[in-house]
CSV table of C-alpha atoms in Angstrom, one decimal:
chain,number,residue,atom,x,y,z
A,1,GLY,CA,6.5,-4.5,5.9
A,2,GLN,CA,5.6,-1.2,4.5
A,3,THR,CA,5.0,1.5,6.9
A,4,VAL,CA,4.9,4.7,4.9
A,5,SER,CA,3.2,6.8,7.3
A,6,SER,CA,6.4,6.5,9.5
A,7,TYR,CA,8.3,8.5,7.0
A,8,TYR,CA,10.5,11.4,8.4
A,9,GLU,CA,13.3,13.3,6.8
A,10,ARG,CA,15.0,16.5,7.8
A,11,GLY,CA,12.0,17.8,9.7
A,12,HIS,CA,9.5,16.6,7.1
A,13,ASP,CA,6.9,13.9,7.9
A,14,PHE,CA,4.6,11.9,5.7
A,15,ALA,CA,1.9,14.6,5.4
A,16,ASP,CA,4.6,16.9,4.0
A,17,LEU,CA,5.5,14.4,1.6
A,18,LEU,CA,2.1,13.7,0.4
A,19,THR,CA,1.6,17.5,-0.1
A,20,ARG,CA,4.7,17.8,-2.2
A,21,VAL,CA,3.8,14.9,-4.4
A,22,HIS,CA,0.4,16.3,-4.8
A,23,ALA,CA,1.9,19.5,-6.1
A,24,VAL,CA,3.6,17.7,-9.1
A,25,GLU,CA,1.7,18.5,-12.3
A,26,GLY,CA,0.2,15.8,-14.6
A,27,LEU,CA,-0.7,13.2,-11.9
A,28,ALA,CA,-4.4,12.1,-12.2
A,29,ARG,CA,-4.5,10.2,-9.0
A,30,ILE,CA,-2.2,9.4,-6.1
A,31,ARG,CA,-2.4,6.3,-4.0
A,32,PHE,CA,-0.2,4.9,-1.3
A,33,THR,CA,0.1,1.9,0.8
A,34,SER,CA,0.4,0.7,3.5
A,35,PRO,CA,0.3,3.1,6.5
A,36,TYR,CA,0.7,1.9,10.1
A,37,PRO,CA,-2.1,2.7,12.5
A,38,ASN,CA,0.0,3.9,15.1
A,39,ASP,CA,1.4,6.7,13.0
A,40,PHE,CA,-1.9,8.3,12.0
A,41,SER,CA,-2.2,11.6,13.5
A,42,ASN,CA,-5.1,13.9,13.1
A,43,ARG,CA,-2.9,16.3,11.1
A,44,LEU,CA,-2.2,13.5,8.6
A,45,LEU,CA,-5.9,12.8,8.4
A,46,ASP,CA,-6.6,16.5,7.8
A,47,THR,CA,-3.8,16.5,5.1
A,48,LEU,CA,-5.4,13.6,3.4
A,49,ALA,CA,-8.8,15.3,3.4
A,50,SER,CA,-7.2,18.6,1.8
A,51,LEU,CA,-5.6,16.9,-1.2
A,52,PRO,CA,-8.4,16.2,-4.0
A,53,ARG,CA,-6.2,14.1,-6.2
A,54,LEU,CA,-5.7,11.3,-3.5
A,55,GLY,CA,-7.5,8.0,-4.1
A,56,ARG,CA,-10.2,7.9,-1.6
A,57,HIS,CA,-9.0,4.6,-0.2
A,58,LEU,CA,-7.1,3.9,3.0
A,59,HIS,CA,-5.6,0.5,3.8
A,60,LEU,CA,-5.2,0.2,7.5
A,61,PRO,CA,-3.9,-3.2,8.6
A,62,VAL,CA,-5.3,-4.4,11.9
A,63,GLN,CA,-4.4,-8.2,11.9
A,64,SER,CA,-6.5,-9.0,15.0
A,65,GLY,CA,-9.4,-7.5,17.0
A,66,SER,CA,-8.0,-8.9,20.3
A,67,THR,CA,-5.8,-6.6,22.3
A,68,ARG,CA,-4.1,-9.5,23.9
A,69,ILE,CA,-3.1,-10.9,20.5
A,70,LEU,CA,-2.1,-7.5,19.3
A,71,ARG,CA,0.2,-7.1,22.2
A,72,ASP,CA,1.7,-10.6,21.7
A,73,MET,CA,2.4,-9.4,18.0
A,74,ARG,CA,3.8,-6.2,19.3
A,75,ARG,CA,1.6,-4.1,17.1
A,76,GLY,CA,2.0,-1.2,19.5
A,77,TYR,CA,-1.9,-0.4,19.6
A,78,THR,CA,-4.9,-1.9,21.4
A,79,ALA,CA,-8.3,-2.7,19.6
A,80,ASP,CA,-9.8,0.3,21.2
A,81,ALA,CA,-7.1,2.5,19.7
A,82,TYR,CA,-7.9,1.0,16.3
A,83,TYR,CA,-11.5,1.7,16.9
A,84,ASP,CA,-10.7,5.3,17.8
A,85,LEU,CA,-8.6,5.6,14.6
A,86,ILE,CA,-11.5,4.4,12.6
A,87,ASP,CA,-14.0,6.8,14.1
A,88,ARG,CA,-11.5,9.7,13.3
A,89,THR,CA,-10.9,8.6,9.9
A,90,ARG,CA,-14.6,8.3,9.1
A,91,ALA,CA,-15.3,11.8,10.8
A,92,ARG,CA,-12.6,13.6,8.6
A,93,LEU,CA,-12.7,11.4,5.4
A,94,PRO,CA,-16.5,10.7,4.9
A,95,GLY,CA,-17.1,8.4,1.7
A,96,TRP,CA,-13.4,6.9,1.7
A,97,ALA,CA,-13.2,3.0,1.2
A,98,LEU,CA,-11.5,1.2,4.2
A,99,THR,CA,-9.6,-2.1,3.7
A,100,THR,CA,-7.4,-4.1,6.2
A,101,ASP,CA,-5.4,-7.2,6.7
A,102,ILE,CA,-6.5,-9.9,9.1
A,103,ILE,CA,-4.7,-13.1,10.3
A,104,VAL,CA,-6.5,-15.9,12.2
A,105,GLY,CA,-4.9,-18.7,14.1
A,106,TYR,CA,-2.0,-16.7,15.5
A,107,PRO,CA,-0.1,-18.8,18.2
A,108,GLY,CA,-2.4,-18.8,21.4
A,109,GLU,CA,-5.4,-17.4,19.7
A,110,THR,CA,-8.6,-18.5,21.7
A,111,ASP,CA,-12.3,-18.6,20.7
A,112,GLU,CA,-12.6,-15.3,22.6
A,113,ASP,CA,-9.7,-13.8,20.6
A,114,PHE,CA,-11.3,-14.7,17.3
A,115,GLU,CA,-14.6,-13.5,18.2
A,116,ALA,CA,-13.1,-10.2,19.0
A,117,THR,CA,-11.9,-10.2,15.5
A,118,MET,CA,-15.1,-11.0,14.1
A,119,GLU,CA,-16.9,-8.3,16.3
A,120,LEU,CA,-14.2,-5.8,14.8
A,121,VAL,CA,-15.2,-6.8,11.4
A,122,ARG,CA,-18.9,-6.4,12.1
A,123,ARG,CA,-18.4,-2.9,13.7
A,124,VAL,CA,-15.9,-1.4,11.4
A,125,ARG,CA,-17.6,-3.0,8.1
A,126,PHE,CA,-14.6,-2.6,5.9
A,127,ASP,CA,-15.0,-2.3,2.2
A,128,ALA,CA,-12.8,-5.3,1.7
A,129,ALA,CA,-10.0,-7.2,3.7
A,130,PHE,CA,-7.1,-9.5,2.8
A,131,MET,CA,-7.5,-12.5,5.2
A,132,PHE,CA,-4.9,-15.3,5.9
A,133,ARG,CA,-4.3,-18.3,8.3
A,134,TYR,CA,-1.2,-17.9,10.4
A,135,SER,CA,1.8,-19.7,9.3
A,136,GLU,CA,5.3,-19.6,10.7
A,137,ARG,CA,7.7,-17.3,9.1
A,138,GLU,CA,11.5,-18.0,9.7
A,139,GLY,CA,13.2,-15.1,11.7
A,140,THR,CA,10.1,-13.6,13.3
A,141,LEU,CA,9.4,-13.3,16.8
A,142,ALA,CA,6.4,-15.6,16.9
A,143,ALA,CA,8.4,-18.3,15.0
A,144,ARG,CA,11.1,-18.1,17.6
A,145,LYS,CA,9.0,-17.9,20.7
A,146,ARG,CA,5.5,-19.0,20.0
A,147,PRO,CA,4.7,-22.6,19.4
A,148,ASP,CA,2.2,-22.9,16.4
A,149,ASP,CA,-0.5,-24.4,18.6
A,150,VAL,CA,-3.7,-23.6,16.9
A,151,PRO,CA,-4.9,-26.7,14.9
A,152,ASP,CA,-5.0,-26.3,11.0
A,153,ASP,CA,-8.5,-27.4,11.0
A,154,VAL,CA,-9.3,-24.7,13.6
A,155,LYS,CA,-7.6,-22.1,11.4
A,156,ARG,CA,-9.3,-23.2,8.3
A,157,GLU,CA,-12.8,-22.8,10.1
A,158,ARG,CA,-11.9,-19.5,11.4
A,159,LEU,CA,-10.6,-18.2,8.1
A,160,GLN,CA,-13.8,-19.6,6.3
A,161,ALA,CA,-16.0,-17.6,9.0
A,162,VAL,CA,-14.2,-14.3,8.7
A,163,ILE,CA,-14.3,-14.5,5.0
A,164,ALA,CA,-17.9,-15.2,4.9
A,165,LEU,CA,-18.7,-12.3,7.2
A,166,GLN,CA,-16.5,-9.9,5.1
A,167,GLU,CA,-18.0,-11.0,1.9
A,168,SER,CA,-21.4,-10.4,3.0
A,169,ILE,CA,-20.4,-6.8,4.2
A,170,SER,CA,-18.4,-6.2,0.9
A,171,LYS,CA,-21.5,-7.2,-1.2
A,172,ALA,CA,-23.9,-4.8,0.9
A,173,ARG,CA,-21.4,-1.9,0.6
A,174,ASN,CA,-20.9,-2.5,-3.2
A,175,GLU,CA,-24.7,-2.7,-3.7
A,176,ALA,CA,-25.1,0.6,-1.8
A,177,MET,CA,-23.0,2.1,-4.8
A,178,VAL,CA,-25.4,0.9,-7.5
A,179,GLY,CA,-26.6,4.0,-9.5
A,180,GLN,CA,-24.1,6.3,-8.5
A,181,ASP,CA,-21.7,8.0,-10.9
A,182,VAL,CA,-18.1,7.5,-10.0
A,183,GLU,CA,-14.8,8.7,-11.7
A,184,VAL,CA,-12.8,5.8,-13.1
A,185,LEU,CA,-9.1,5.7,-14.1
A,186,VAL,CA,-9.0,3.4,-16.9
A,187,ALA,CA,-6.3,0.7,-16.5
A,188,GLY,CA,-6.9,-1.3,-19.7
A,189,THR,CA,-9.2,-3.4,-21.9
A,190,GLY,CA,-10.7,-6.7,-21.3
A,191,ARG,CA,-9.0,-9.9,-22.5
A,192,ARG,CA,-12.1,-11.4,-23.9
A,193,ASN,CA,-13.6,-8.2,-25.3
A,194,PRO,CA,-11.1,-5.4,-26.2
A,195,GLU,CA,-13.9,-3.0,-26.6
A,196,GLN,CA,-14.5,-3.3,-22.9
A,197,MET,CA,-12.4,-1.2,-20.6
A,198,PHE,CA,-11.8,-1.7,-16.9
A,199,GLY,CA,-10.3,0.5,-14.1
A,200,ARG,CA,-10.6,1.6,-10.7
A,201,SER,CA,-12.7,4.1,-8.9
A,202,SER,CA,-11.2,6.7,-6.6
A,203,CYS,CA,-12.3,4.5,-3.8
A,204,PHE,CA,-10.3,1.6,-5.5
A,205,ARG,CA,-13.3,-0.3,-6.6
A,206,THR,CA,-12.9,-2.2,-9.8
A,207,THR,CA,-15.2,-1.1,-12.6
């Protein structure tokens, strides 16, 4: 996967790289994806806050709200550490949109593990999320050592539940933007109506 925040080359880290890219003339907006939660230092957050041409959107993949599942995935952080990152991010980057990735039905996931994920979604209130059912991927640790033991119907139910929860949160967060003026970077014209334009706001909302 992409872990751009792990970048390090000849004494320069990802914060330095972003600062150098930001100095390039003619760039209207700069986006990056996807950072890894473990690599997010306060220095990096302060750097993001200092660069006005960065898109005000951060994708922070969590995968699960259960520390037990996160450890089994070898993610390298706990649910509490992720909550702390969210708190630090919102303190330093007010108004930024936060999105994430979530997997349900990981091998061994119990009802309690899944409820921890639902609680995380309720507490963090992401702007949007990419949500998936677990499926075996050849060559991964989970495929080699963990039986795919969560029944498909349970995976489907859990996925539908977390999607419904996140959709209700996304709807509320989008409705809170109604009436606000936002800067939009135009990406093209509509297929049905070429006189209509579409693009993304700095918080990565389609407009």
